[in-house]
Amino acid sequence: MKLTFAFLFLCYMHVSAEGVSQTRITLKLDKVDLKQALAAIEQKSSYRFLYNEALVRTEEGISLNAYNEEVISVLDKILNGRPITYQVLDNYLVVLKNAATADIQNPDITITGRVTGPNGEPMPNVSVTLRGTTIGTTTNAQGNFSITVPDENAVLVFSYVGYTPQEIPVRGRTAIEVSLVAADRSLDQVVVVGYGTARRRDLTGSVATVSGAEIAKQPVLTPTQAIQGRVAGVQIITSGAPNALPTVRIRGIGTTLGGQDPLYVVDGVITEDIRNINNADITSMEILKDASATAIYGMRAANGVLIITTKKGRPGKMVVNYDAFVGIREATNLVDMAGPNQYAGYLNEASVYYGTGDSLVPASRLTGTHTDWFDAILRRGFLQNHNVSMSGGSERINYFLSAGYTSEEGILITNKFNRFTVRSNNEYRLTNKLKLSSLVSFSRFDLRDVDYGAFNNAYRAAPYVPDKINGKYGNTSAAGNVGNPVLSLEKVFNNGIGNRLQGTFGLEFKPISWITFRSSLGIDLDFFKKVEYLYKFLSDTQTFIEAGGNQQRGNSRLNITDNTANKWVWDNTVQLAKSFGEHSFNLLAGVTAEQYKFNSITGGRFDVPENRDQWYLNAGSLGGAVSNETGDKWTRNSVLGRLNYNYAGRYLLTATMRADGTSRFSEDNRWGYFPSIGAGWLISDESFMDGQQIFDALKLRGSWGRVGNDKIPTSLYYTLARLNVPYYFNGQEYLGISFPDVTDKNVQWEVTEEIDLGLEFTVLNNRLSGELDWYKKETTDALVYVTIPGILGDPDSRFITNAATFENKGFEVTLNWRDNINKDLDYRIGGNVGFNKNKITGLNGGQALFAGNVGGQGFVTLSDNNQPIGSFYLLEVEGILQTEAEVAASGQSGAKVGDLNYRDVSGPAGKPDGVIDSYDRTFQGSYQPKVTFGVNGGLNYKSFDFSFAGYGTAGGKIYNGKRAIRGADARDNIEAEIAKERWTPNNPNTSHPRATLNQMAASTYFLEKGNFFRLNNLTLGYTLSERLLSRVRINSVRVYFTAQNLFTITPYSGFTPELQTDQILEAGIESNSYPSTRTFAFGLNIGF
Amino acid sequence: MLATAVCITAGSSCKRSFLDVPPQGQLTEEQALIDPGAAEKLVGGVYNTLYFGSFGNNTVGFLWVIMNDVASDDADKGSFPADFGPAAEIDNFTFNANNFIFNNVWLGHYEAIVRANKAIDVLNRSTFDETTRKRLLGEVRFLRGFYYFNLVRAFGGVPKIISIIPPSEANSDAVNTRATRDEIYAVIIEDLQYGVDNLPAKGEAGAVVGRITKGAAQGMLAKVYLYRQDWQKAFDLSKAVIESGKYSLGDYTTMFREVGANNSESIFEVQTGPHRGIDNCDAVSPLFSNGQGPRSKGAWRNNVDGKPYDGDLGFGLNSPSADLANAYEPGDIRRGATIIFINPTVGGGPNPGTVLWDGFRIPTQDSVENPRYSYKAYHSPFKETPSCNGYLDKDFKPKNIRILRYAEVLLIYAEAAARLNNTGEATAKLNLVRARANLGPTTGTLANIWKERRVELAMEQDRFFDLVRTGQAATVLAGKGFQTGKHEVFPIPQAQRDLSAGRLTQNPGY
């Protein structure tokens, strides 16, 4: 591969060397017409000709021999004796004119004008170019421009991101006023698709776009968090934890193993982690939902594709922007825990009255201390974000340079995060045929990480033990309880630093107008180093208020992790775009190769001194030293093709095909083929629609395709040896080997077949637009961990194989309304809703998969045929046993009055048998929502802007694992609500059973509705008047206030209904989750 | 340039090398088995299964200890009352098939058996010299037979897996159905007999401390024949061990300490050491010692040789019962070597506490959860090899587990002799064991031999099966909740029954 790289770079250099100014040519013409002669010159030089077709229509042939001659002199020879004159402009552009009509004296026309927005406001930085050339300028702050064109037939193109480009013929005018219309939702919007761009009108697939402006508006770190609720059918599960990557689920779950995440493509680089991307650098994000759109990514597209495009400069004067916000973040929706007396009351009732008779919490321990452990470990975190960017360009070079800094304190004490990003996106037009682009970003983060187990310990810790007094910690473990979470957090320093360099270097060669060759090399270098220092402390009075218990660390320890990942992807494509009359074709073909390498070195030593300057492995003792190195490597190689055909601009056809080869599967199963086909009909462009007034646009589309998913660990198909398996013979260690894991040598990718039908429309004078989609996805050969009987000897009793079939069916509706009431007031409101039905349709010959082990309750989910993946499988609670007679009739051995009454559903004979056991468990739904929805809207009134965005889900269930696991340790604290509402003979009408120290059975008592609606974002902004600013040479200033997650409405009693997990078979069990957070921020945007 | 890119795709030679990426830093089965020493290393991997412990898959580790000793009259669950419910269920016979201890004992044994099957398969194909090959086969087959012996005693008939089962057959009837008890015993006897026939005796060429010897196979098979009530074979095999002259009774008071590891009496013993693996100390049976260690109530600290040691010595589970403490005759030196007695709290003055052999002082009863703890499981943090994590780490102490001792072989011999009406031999060997315990002679009746077995082998995971075997369980364990006709075996784990789609039948009464 090294050789090919070298070759590639040589290519760059070679081309750039000769491409700068090719003005002398060698040319041999033999009886060609004038048009061919000019084309020949174009081919051999940097010169381009601009002319009217009628002008060059000649019958006689031209013959010529030129050797290393100036182009101009060659041209003179060719035109000699013809009624044609010419003028050479900048950029080797030559304009040919009829000698009879040309005004030789005054050939150039200077046009001035003004560009305004939909509300008449001046639009700065609008690009104004001469069609078919690179001549151009941009508008100034007042929206004014001035451009010189060769003749009165020139056509000017006005374009601005997010607005419909307009083409205005000059027709002899010298002053032109243009009003641009926002392109949002319009069919002419240009969207980014795999390996290229397309106009929305030409798409046959389901593609959603969110603009960078929408993303940058929210005080969140990752762009996916900002699009929560924006796109129908896309579920985004977020966590308030600093540096957390939100979970994205597009159109349900079609896989159960680690690979449910969509494919992320950042400027052509395929990645799995987008936390290095600064939101402020994003131009747009495209969400590819159906196979017509995604199949070009083949084996990795089954979960949908998210394409992120970063900003580029535009020709014109330099634009400088500074954006910043500062704010606070805090935990919300906390669960109230019992206070000391309530705690002691509950435990002692359970122990004295129902248990052994021992008082678990003696009255002497209740000395008035009341610790709210969540108060002790949580705080209000400060956050800030600063971005500065410069962009601009000339005809040759466009540049965009930005730097961003963000820092936030986690809501958990000691948790802290900051990130610095810098990006440089440049495009160089070497010649008119050759373009070089280099998009490079560097990001560095610094995270003081914490053990989120603190949340669980705060939930469990006894409230009568103080958290910390005068630097000494309350001793919870001496009280027979969990460790003190404040101490756990403070006695660890865990700092990770990540450096990531990501870039795309592209070379585009356009030998003739309809052919484009493109070669691009994407690189992604990721370096991560973690230093974890565990302080030494003993359970003595030096650390604790009172000595004892088992929370101690006898030796300090230093653990170092050093990870390096590097990846390259090399795409080579050719695109042919040509029209023949009413037929227009766009053909893309390409090959890509990709390689990933990962290396991780970890080391640890005991007894490293506390002094930070000594935090090196060599400063520690050799006893208990560890050093490990592991690696990973995979390669992929693919061939891809796409044909877009449209007839008369109304009938559309897209066919794609990708052949993917991967090193992840055995040689026999290595190559997969992923086709798709889509068709579209632009009904509104039909002549029979001419008269109607209802539809501004109407489009019907449908697609079918097959995509894959290969996201499983590398080398899974190998049976790997476990080395250095020790035993002792003769007092000496002997290192053996074993092959403990059961593996499937024929493991291969999953295949998802998708059908999509969509309707897009715009009505009521472009005020209402909408999109309806119906889809069905069927995943076959889905990889699942099949739990296998213990007799096979696998250590965790499971192996991965292609054994399941899943189905997702759904319907999506998106509606957006926008209108201008008057010059001062416009508003928009939109909503989307997605319904999805997930079902397992075939499962390894009917063997159901248990998962979700909750302590002594065992597995609480069962994935079985005709049920959603990860369905809860529980005993059903029918109230509380109120009398001894009910206890006797309940079939529950050992039950007492006040216990839950479970429904007797079935038995070994298939009918109720008077015994409550595993036969009485039934399916109770899953965490997967049946409905996801979002609403968003905004209003601009004079200088004020206001916007909001909300998100919610319905139909999902949550298993309250924190409650369910209680009883595994008798001295755990209890939720205040349960302690208060628990069943007692005096409080029989309640849903909470009697006080108990034991763990209860897995039942619907712990299952709650996971529905929620959250006001994700609320922003109020004010833009300062231009008049005020022009004096200080500032273009624009906007100040705003924004709130993230102002409120969440949910019936769920736990910390958050948003539960992130990769283990989809056991999703929705809340055991140790990061609470919901709320952010308030004040921000500023300044443009220079 | 494009041509170069196409080469990656189309050129078959470069395609092949580009997409052929072997696992990084890992050895595939194909590569591993090229090693001429692979078969021997696989055997080492089978020995390694003796470490399965902690709360996970178990062979002879922590959960196996709980399951056996706590079910018997030798021990109570221990710790504080609400701790470790699944063990409490075993203590009072309220367990059902969902108790995870049974599942993890099942899983650990089958994981070990499958490793043994793999090693046997490779050994059968290997080109070792015949003597070495047979010796290695003998070691592995001994371990497999031993594991099946545990399974059949714990669960009755279980699936008979003696060859490699490919995952495609995971669902077949053949492997999801229980074999009969007799069929499993046939496997055990065949495996152990192979060991008897092919293993070197202790001290002979090829016999290395820690490796299975002929004596171990003979002794274990003798024990199996006791369970089969084949008195003559039990007699012959135990006699062979005795007459080999390789073993003798050692010092009971130090036998369970590190100094007593592999002493003259040791026949089969799990060897441990402070080896450090990738994640932790991996040459120990985790929690074996700590799980049974004295548990503090409140805070205390102590030190030995200036080494401070805070908190307690363990989980306090598997606490020797008062009944066991009372079972010893006066003057029996084994009582003090088996049980750590916590002294009652006395008012006023300095309390003596309990000073262990290594000098560590455990406070009196008000600071400790239970009145008695197992001395046989105690591993000194100060005077014996510490955990690879340092002496403060309690979970990974390198404590050898004694599985078969010469004293038991003497008692097997005595019992078989008594059954064969050879009272003279029975009495002679019984009194050898008694004399070592500082007790006077008695007659070799079955009742006396069984009584002796109890105190000799107390807290060594033998008592429960012994009570069932000798038919004493119904009377001895009645007070704990033992039900005749049900509790002679534990339930087949429900999780395994579910995975077999109900083909694994449940034991009666569960």
PDB file of C-alpha atoms in Angstrom, chain A residues 580-758:
ATOM      1  CA  PHE A 580     -29.748  13.593 -24.383  1.00  0.00           C
ATOM      2  CA  GLY A 581     -32.857  15.537 -25.069  1.00  0.00           C
ATOM      3  CA  GLU A 582     -35.336  14.588 -22.365  1.00  0.00           C
ATOM      4  CA  HIS A 583     -33.114  11.827 -20.999  1.00  0.00           C
ATOM      5  CA  SER A 584     -30.603  12.674 -18.390  1.00  0.00           C
ATOM      6  CA  PHE A 585     -28.129  10.277 -16.904  1.00  0.00           C
ATOM      7  CA  ASN A 586     -25.802  10.496 -13.979  1.00  0.00           C
ATOM      8  CA  LEU A 587     -23.572   7.503 -13.504  1.00  0.00           C
ATOM      9  CA  LEU A 588     -21.218   7.031 -10.593  1.00  0.00           C
ATOM     10  CA  ALA A 589     -18.756   4.180 -10.366  1.00  0.00           C
ATOM     11  CA  GLY A 590     -15.973   3.678  -7.928  1.00  0.00           C
ATOM     12  CA  VAL A 591     -13.746   1.541  -5.832  1.00  0.00           C
ATOM     13  CA  THR A 592     -12.829   2.057  -2.224  1.00  0.00           C
ATOM     14  CA  ALA A 593     -10.358   0.458   0.099  1.00  0.00           C
ATOM     15  CA  GLU A 594     -10.168   0.890   3.831  1.00  0.00           C
ATOM     16  CA  GLN A 595      -7.938  -0.239   6.628  1.00  0.00           C
ATOM     17  CA  TYR A 596      -8.205   0.097  10.369  1.00  0.00           C
ATOM     18  CA  LYS A 597      -5.594  -0.635  12.965  1.00  0.00           C
ATOM     19  CA  PHE A 598      -5.870  -0.383  16.679  1.00  0.00           C
ATOM     20  CA  ASN A 599      -3.407  -0.870  19.411  1.00  0.00           C
ATOM     21  CA  SER A 600      -3.858  -0.637  23.138  1.00  0.00           C
ATOM     22  CA  ILE A 601      -1.193  -0.752  25.767  1.00  0.00           C
ATOM     23  CA  THR A 602      -2.114  -0.835  29.410  1.00  0.00           C
ATOM     24  CA  GLY A 603       0.079  -1.000  32.438  1.00  0.00           C
ATOM     25  CA  GLY A 604      -0.401  -0.825  36.172  1.00  0.00           C
ATOM     26  CA  ARG A 605       1.685  -0.669  39.290  1.00  0.00           C
ATOM     27  CA  PHE A 606       1.021  -0.523  42.995  1.00  0.00           C
ATOM     28  CA  ASP A 607       2.575   1.882  45.472  1.00  0.00           C
ATOM     29  CA  VAL A 608       3.082   4.823  43.139  1.00  0.00           C
ATOM     30  CA  PRO A 609       3.506   7.969  45.291  1.00  0.00           C
ATOM     31  CA  GLU A 610       0.709  10.519  45.551  1.00  0.00           C
ATOM     32  CA  ASN A 611       2.805  13.291  44.093  1.00  0.00           C
ATOM     33  CA  ARG A 612       1.562  13.850  40.575  1.00  0.00           C
ATOM     34  CA  ASP A 613       5.021  14.283  39.199  1.00  0.00           C
ATOM     35  CA  GLN A 614       5.690  10.705  40.188  1.00  0.00           C
ATOM     36  CA  TRP A 615       2.761   9.263  38.319  1.00  0.00           C
ATOM     37  CA  TYR A 616       4.811   7.014  36.117  1.00  0.00           C
ATOM     38  CA  LEU A 617       4.794   3.258  36.151  1.00  0.00           C
ATOM     39  CA  ASN A 618       8.448   3.077  37.082  1.00  0.00           C
ATOM     40  CA  ALA A 619       7.729   4.875  40.340  1.00  0.00           C
ATOM     41  CA  GLY A 620       5.665   1.907  41.531  1.00  0.00           C
ATOM     42  CA  SER A 621       6.542  -1.440  43.005  1.00  0.00           C
ATOM     43  CA  LEU A 622       6.974  -4.563  40.913  1.00  0.00           C
ATOM     44  CA  GLY A 623       4.573  -6.743  42.890  1.00  0.00           C
ATOM     45  CA  GLY A 624       1.263  -6.758  41.087  1.00  0.00           C
ATOM     46  CA  ALA A 625       2.644  -4.967  38.062  1.00  0.00           C
ATOM     47  CA  VAL A 626       0.725  -5.599  34.871  1.00  0.00           C
ATOM     48  CA  SER A 627       1.496  -4.781  31.284  1.00  0.00           C
ATOM     49  CA  ASN A 628      -0.754  -5.715  28.410  1.00  0.00           C
ATOM     50  CA  GLU A 629      -0.917  -4.972  24.769  1.00  0.00           C
ATOM     51  CA  THR A 630      -3.760  -5.875  22.449  1.00  0.00           C
ATOM     52  CA  GLY A 631      -4.527  -4.998  18.877  1.00  0.00           C
ATOM     53  CA  ASP A 632      -7.117  -5.085  16.200  1.00  0.00           C
ATOM     54  CA  LYS A 633      -6.975  -4.761  12.459  1.00  0.00           C
ATOM     55  CA  TRP A 634      -9.465  -5.076   9.654  1.00  0.00           C
ATOM     56  CA  THR A 635      -9.679  -4.180   6.022  1.00  0.00           C
ATOM     57  CA  ARG A 636     -12.454  -3.615   3.561  1.00  0.00           C
ATOM     58  CA  ASN A 637     -12.517  -3.355  -0.154  1.00  0.00           C
ATOM     59  CA  SER A 638     -15.551  -2.382  -2.200  1.00  0.00           C
ATOM     60  CA  VAL A 639     -16.806  -1.632  -5.648  1.00  0.00           C
ATOM     61  CA  LEU A 640     -19.777   0.656  -5.982  1.00  0.00           C
ATOM     62  CA  GLY A 641     -21.982   2.059  -8.671  1.00  0.00           C
ATOM     63  CA  ARG A 642     -25.022   4.277  -8.951  1.00  0.00           C
ATOM     64  CA  LEU A 643     -27.141   5.271 -11.882  1.00  0.00           C
ATOM     65  CA  ASN A 644     -29.531   8.194 -11.693  1.00  0.00           C
ATOM     66  CA  TYR A 645     -31.759   8.553 -14.652  1.00  0.00           C
ATOM     67  CA  ASN A 646     -34.514  10.971 -15.178  1.00  0.00           C
ATOM     68  CA  TYR A 647     -36.839  11.493 -18.034  1.00  0.00           C
ATOM     69  CA  ALA A 648     -38.150  14.972 -18.611  1.00  0.00           C
ATOM     70  CA  GLY A 649     -37.223  15.880 -15.072  1.00  0.00           C
ATOM     71  CA  ARG A 650     -40.358  14.103 -13.875  1.00  0.00           C
ATOM     72  CA  TYR A 651     -39.660  10.392 -13.927  1.00  0.00           C
ATOM     73  CA  LEU A 652     -36.765   9.355 -11.771  1.00  0.00           C
ATOM     74  CA  LEU A 653     -34.875   6.149 -11.391  1.00  0.00           C
ATOM     75  CA  THR A 654     -31.970   5.386  -9.096  1.00  0.00           C
ATOM     76  CA  ALA A 655     -30.163   2.078  -9.096  1.00  0.00           C
ATOM     77  CA  THR A 656     -27.206   1.381  -6.828  1.00  0.00           C
ATOM     78  CA  MET A 657     -24.988  -1.569  -6.239  1.00  0.00           C
ATOM     79  CA  ARG A 658     -22.158  -2.180  -3.866  1.00  0.00           C
ATOM     80  CA  ALA A 659     -19.953  -5.211  -3.571  1.00  0.00           C
ATOM     81  CA  ASP A 660     -18.241  -5.312  -0.209  1.00  0.00           C
ATOM     82  CA  GLY A 661     -15.339  -7.458   0.831  1.00  0.00           C
ATOM     83  CA  THR A 662     -14.277  -7.589   4.440  1.00  0.00           C
ATOM     84  CA  SER A 663     -11.565  -9.260   6.437  1.00  0.00           C
ATOM     85  CA  ARG A 664     -14.021  -9.852   9.247  1.00  0.00           C
ATOM     86  CA  PHE A 665     -15.435 -13.019   7.801  1.00  0.00           C
ATOM     87  CA  SER A 666     -13.877 -16.229   6.646  1.00  0.00           C
ATOM     88  CA  GLU A 667     -12.703 -16.467   3.085  1.00  0.00           C
ATOM     89  CA  ASP A 668     -15.801 -18.312   1.935  1.00  0.00           C
ATOM     90  CA  ASN A 669     -18.115 -15.660   3.334  1.00  0.00           C
ATOM     91  CA  ARG A 670     -16.089 -12.612   2.497  1.00  0.00           C
ATOM     92  CA  TRP A 671     -17.941 -10.804  -0.274  1.00  0.00           C
ATOM     93  CA  GLY A 672     -21.462  -9.453  -0.110  1.00  0.00           C
ATOM     94  CA  TYR A 673     -23.577  -7.754  -2.771  1.00  0.00           C
ATOM     95  CA  PHE A 674     -25.985  -5.009  -1.917  1.00  0.00           C
ATOM     96  CA  PRO A 675     -28.309  -3.676  -4.618  1.00  0.00           C
ATOM     97  CA  SER A 676     -31.091  -1.127  -4.476  1.00  0.00           C
ATOM     98  CA  ILE A 677     -33.496   0.428  -6.866  1.00  0.00           C
ATOM     99  CA  GLY A 678     -35.708   3.446  -6.426  1.00  0.00           C
ATOM    100  CA  ALA A 679     -38.203   5.304  -8.575  1.00  0.00           C
ATOM    101  CA  GLY A 680     -39.794   8.706  -8.268  1.00  0.00           C
ATOM    102  CA  TRP A 681     -42.502  10.686 -10.002  1.00  0.00           C
ATOM    103  CA  LEU A 682     -42.694  14.448  -9.798  1.00  0.00           C
ATOM    104  CA  ILE A 683     -46.432  14.685 -10.252  1.00  0.00           C
ATOM    105  CA  SER A 684     -46.548  18.440  -9.833  1.00  0.00           C
ATOM    106  CA  ASP A 685     -44.406  18.902 -12.933  1.00  0.00           C
ATOM    107  CA  GLU A 686     -46.877  17.043 -15.124  1.00  0.00           C
ATOM    108  CA  SER A 687     -48.764  19.161 -17.612  1.00  0.00           C
ATOM    109  CA  PHE A 688     -52.098  18.003 -16.218  1.00  0.00           C
ATOM    110  CA  MET A 689     -51.147  19.665 -12.949  1.00  0.00           C
ATOM    111  CA  ASP A 690     -50.583  23.025 -14.599  1.00  0.00           C
ATOM    112  CA  GLY A 691     -53.937  24.463 -13.852  1.00  0.00           C
ATOM    113  CA  GLN A 692     -54.281  23.402 -10.260  1.00  0.00           C
ATOM    114  CA  GLN A 693     -53.621  25.782  -7.398  1.00  0.00           C
ATOM    115  CA  ILE A 694     -53.254  23.340  -4.523  1.00  0.00           C
ATOM    116  CA  PHE A 695     -49.878  21.711  -4.912  1.00  0.00           C
ATOM    117  CA  ASP A 696     -46.704  23.676  -5.318  1.00  0.00           C
ATOM    118  CA  ALA A 697     -44.863  20.384  -5.386  1.00  0.00           C
ATOM    119  CA  LEU A 698     -45.931  16.782  -5.253  1.00  0.00           C
ATOM    120  CA  LYS A 699     -43.692  13.799  -5.497  1.00  0.00           C
ATOM    121  CA  LEU A 700     -44.203  10.104  -5.108  1.00  0.00           C
ATOM    122  CA  ARG A 701     -41.306   7.756  -4.585  1.00  0.00           C
ATOM    123  CA  GLY A 702     -40.641   4.144  -3.783  1.00  0.00           C
ATOM    124  CA  SER A 703     -37.601   1.998  -3.296  1.00  0.00           C
ATOM    125  CA  TRP A 704     -36.369  -1.485  -2.576  1.00  0.00           C
ATOM    126  CA  GLY A 705     -32.920  -2.509  -1.514  1.00  0.00           C
ATOM    127  CA  ARG A 706     -30.703  -4.765   0.445  1.00  0.00           C
ATOM    128  CA  VAL A 707     -28.123  -3.595   2.936  1.00  0.00           C
ATOM    129  CA  GLY A 708     -25.880  -5.310   5.426  1.00  0.00           C
ATOM    130  CA  ASN A 709     -24.467  -5.073   8.889  1.00  0.00           C
ATOM    131  CA  ASP A 710     -21.100  -6.512   9.809  1.00  0.00           C
ATOM    132  CA  LYS A 711     -20.494  -4.759  13.117  1.00  0.00           C
ATOM    133  CA  ILE A 712     -19.240  -7.622  15.176  1.00  0.00           C
ATOM    134  CA  PRO A 713     -15.847  -8.016  16.769  1.00  0.00           C
ATOM    135  CA  THR A 714     -13.038  -8.706  14.341  1.00  0.00           C
ATOM    136  CA  SER A 715     -11.866 -12.315  14.029  1.00  0.00           C
ATOM    137  CA  LEU A 716     -15.005 -13.658  15.583  1.00  0.00           C
ATOM    138  CA  TYR A 717     -15.027 -16.608  13.244  1.00  0.00           C
ATOM    139  CA  TYR A 718     -11.727 -17.864  14.570  1.00  0.00           C
ATOM    140  CA  THR A 719     -11.480 -20.195  17.513  1.00  0.00           C
ATOM    141  CA  LEU A 720      -8.910 -18.378  19.541  1.00  0.00           C
ATOM    142  CA  ALA A 721      -6.644 -19.858  22.115  1.00  0.00           C
ATOM    143  CA  ARG A 722      -6.574 -18.557  25.617  1.00  0.00           C
ATOM    144  CA  LEU A 723      -2.891 -18.478  26.386  1.00  0.00           C
ATOM    145  CA  ASN A 724      -0.978 -18.617  29.627  1.00  0.00           C
ATOM    146  CA  VAL A 725      -3.667 -20.504  31.453  1.00  0.00           C
ATOM    147  CA  PRO A 726      -1.773 -21.283  34.649  1.00  0.00           C
ATOM    148  CA  TYR A 727      -1.460 -24.208  36.983  1.00  0.00           C
ATOM    149  CA  TYR A 728       1.219 -25.127  39.478  1.00  0.00           C
ATOM    150  CA  PHE A 729       3.260 -28.287  39.218  1.00  0.00           C
ATOM    151  CA  ASN A 730       6.034 -28.931  41.685  1.00  0.00           C
ATOM    152  CA  GLY A 731       5.543 -25.434  43.053  1.00  0.00           C
ATOM    153  CA  GLN A 732       6.383 -23.935  39.663  1.00  0.00           C
ATOM    154  CA  GLU A 733       3.852 -22.215  37.477  1.00  0.00           C
ATOM    155  CA  TYR A 734       2.985 -24.063  34.306  1.00  0.00           C
ATOM    156  CA  LEU A 735       1.320 -22.114  31.503  1.00  0.00           C
ATOM    157  CA  GLY A 736      -1.203 -24.111  29.548  1.00  0.00           C
ATOM    158  CA  ILE A 737      -3.678 -23.201  26.856  1.00  0.00           C
ATOM    159  CA  SER A 738      -7.362 -23.707  26.343  1.00  0.00           C
ATOM    160  CA  PHE A 739     -10.008 -22.997  23.736  1.00  0.00           C
ATOM    161  CA  PRO A 740     -12.855 -22.094  25.986  1.00  0.00           C
ATOM    162  CA  ASP A 741     -15.171 -20.303  23.583  1.00  0.00           C
ATOM    163  CA  VAL A 742     -17.606 -21.950  21.262  1.00  0.00           C
ATOM    164  CA  THR A 743     -17.400 -20.179  17.886  1.00  0.00           C
ATOM    165  CA  ASP A 744     -19.217 -20.320  14.580  1.00  0.00           C
ATOM    166  CA  LYS A 745     -16.774 -20.457  11.705  1.00  0.00           C
ATOM    167  CA  ASN A 746     -19.463 -19.535   9.189  1.00  0.00           C
ATOM    168  CA  VAL A 747     -20.488 -16.323  10.830  1.00  0.00           C
ATOM    169  CA  GLN A 748     -21.303 -13.586   8.308  1.00  0.00           C
ATOM    170  CA  TRP A 749     -23.019 -10.236   7.873  1.00  0.00           C
ATOM    171  CA  GLU A 750     -26.672  -9.614   8.523  1.00  0.00           C
ATOM    172  CA  VAL A 751     -28.878  -8.757   5.586  1.00  0.00           C
ATOM    173  CA  THR A 752     -31.673  -6.225   5.803  1.00  0.00           C
ATOM    174  CA  GLU A 753     -34.144  -5.907   3.005  1.00  0.00           C
ATOM    175  CA  GLU A 754     -36.035  -2.653   2.930  1.00  0.00           C
ATOM    176  CA  ILE A 755     -39.051  -1.303   1.122  1.00  0.00           C
ATOM    177  CA  ASP A 756     -39.998   2.340   1.342  1.00  0.00           C
ATOM    178  CA  LEU A 757     -42.886   4.302  -0.120  1.00  0.00           C
ATOM    179  CA  GLY A 758     -42.937   8.052   0.244  1.00  0.00           C
TER     180      GLY A 758
END
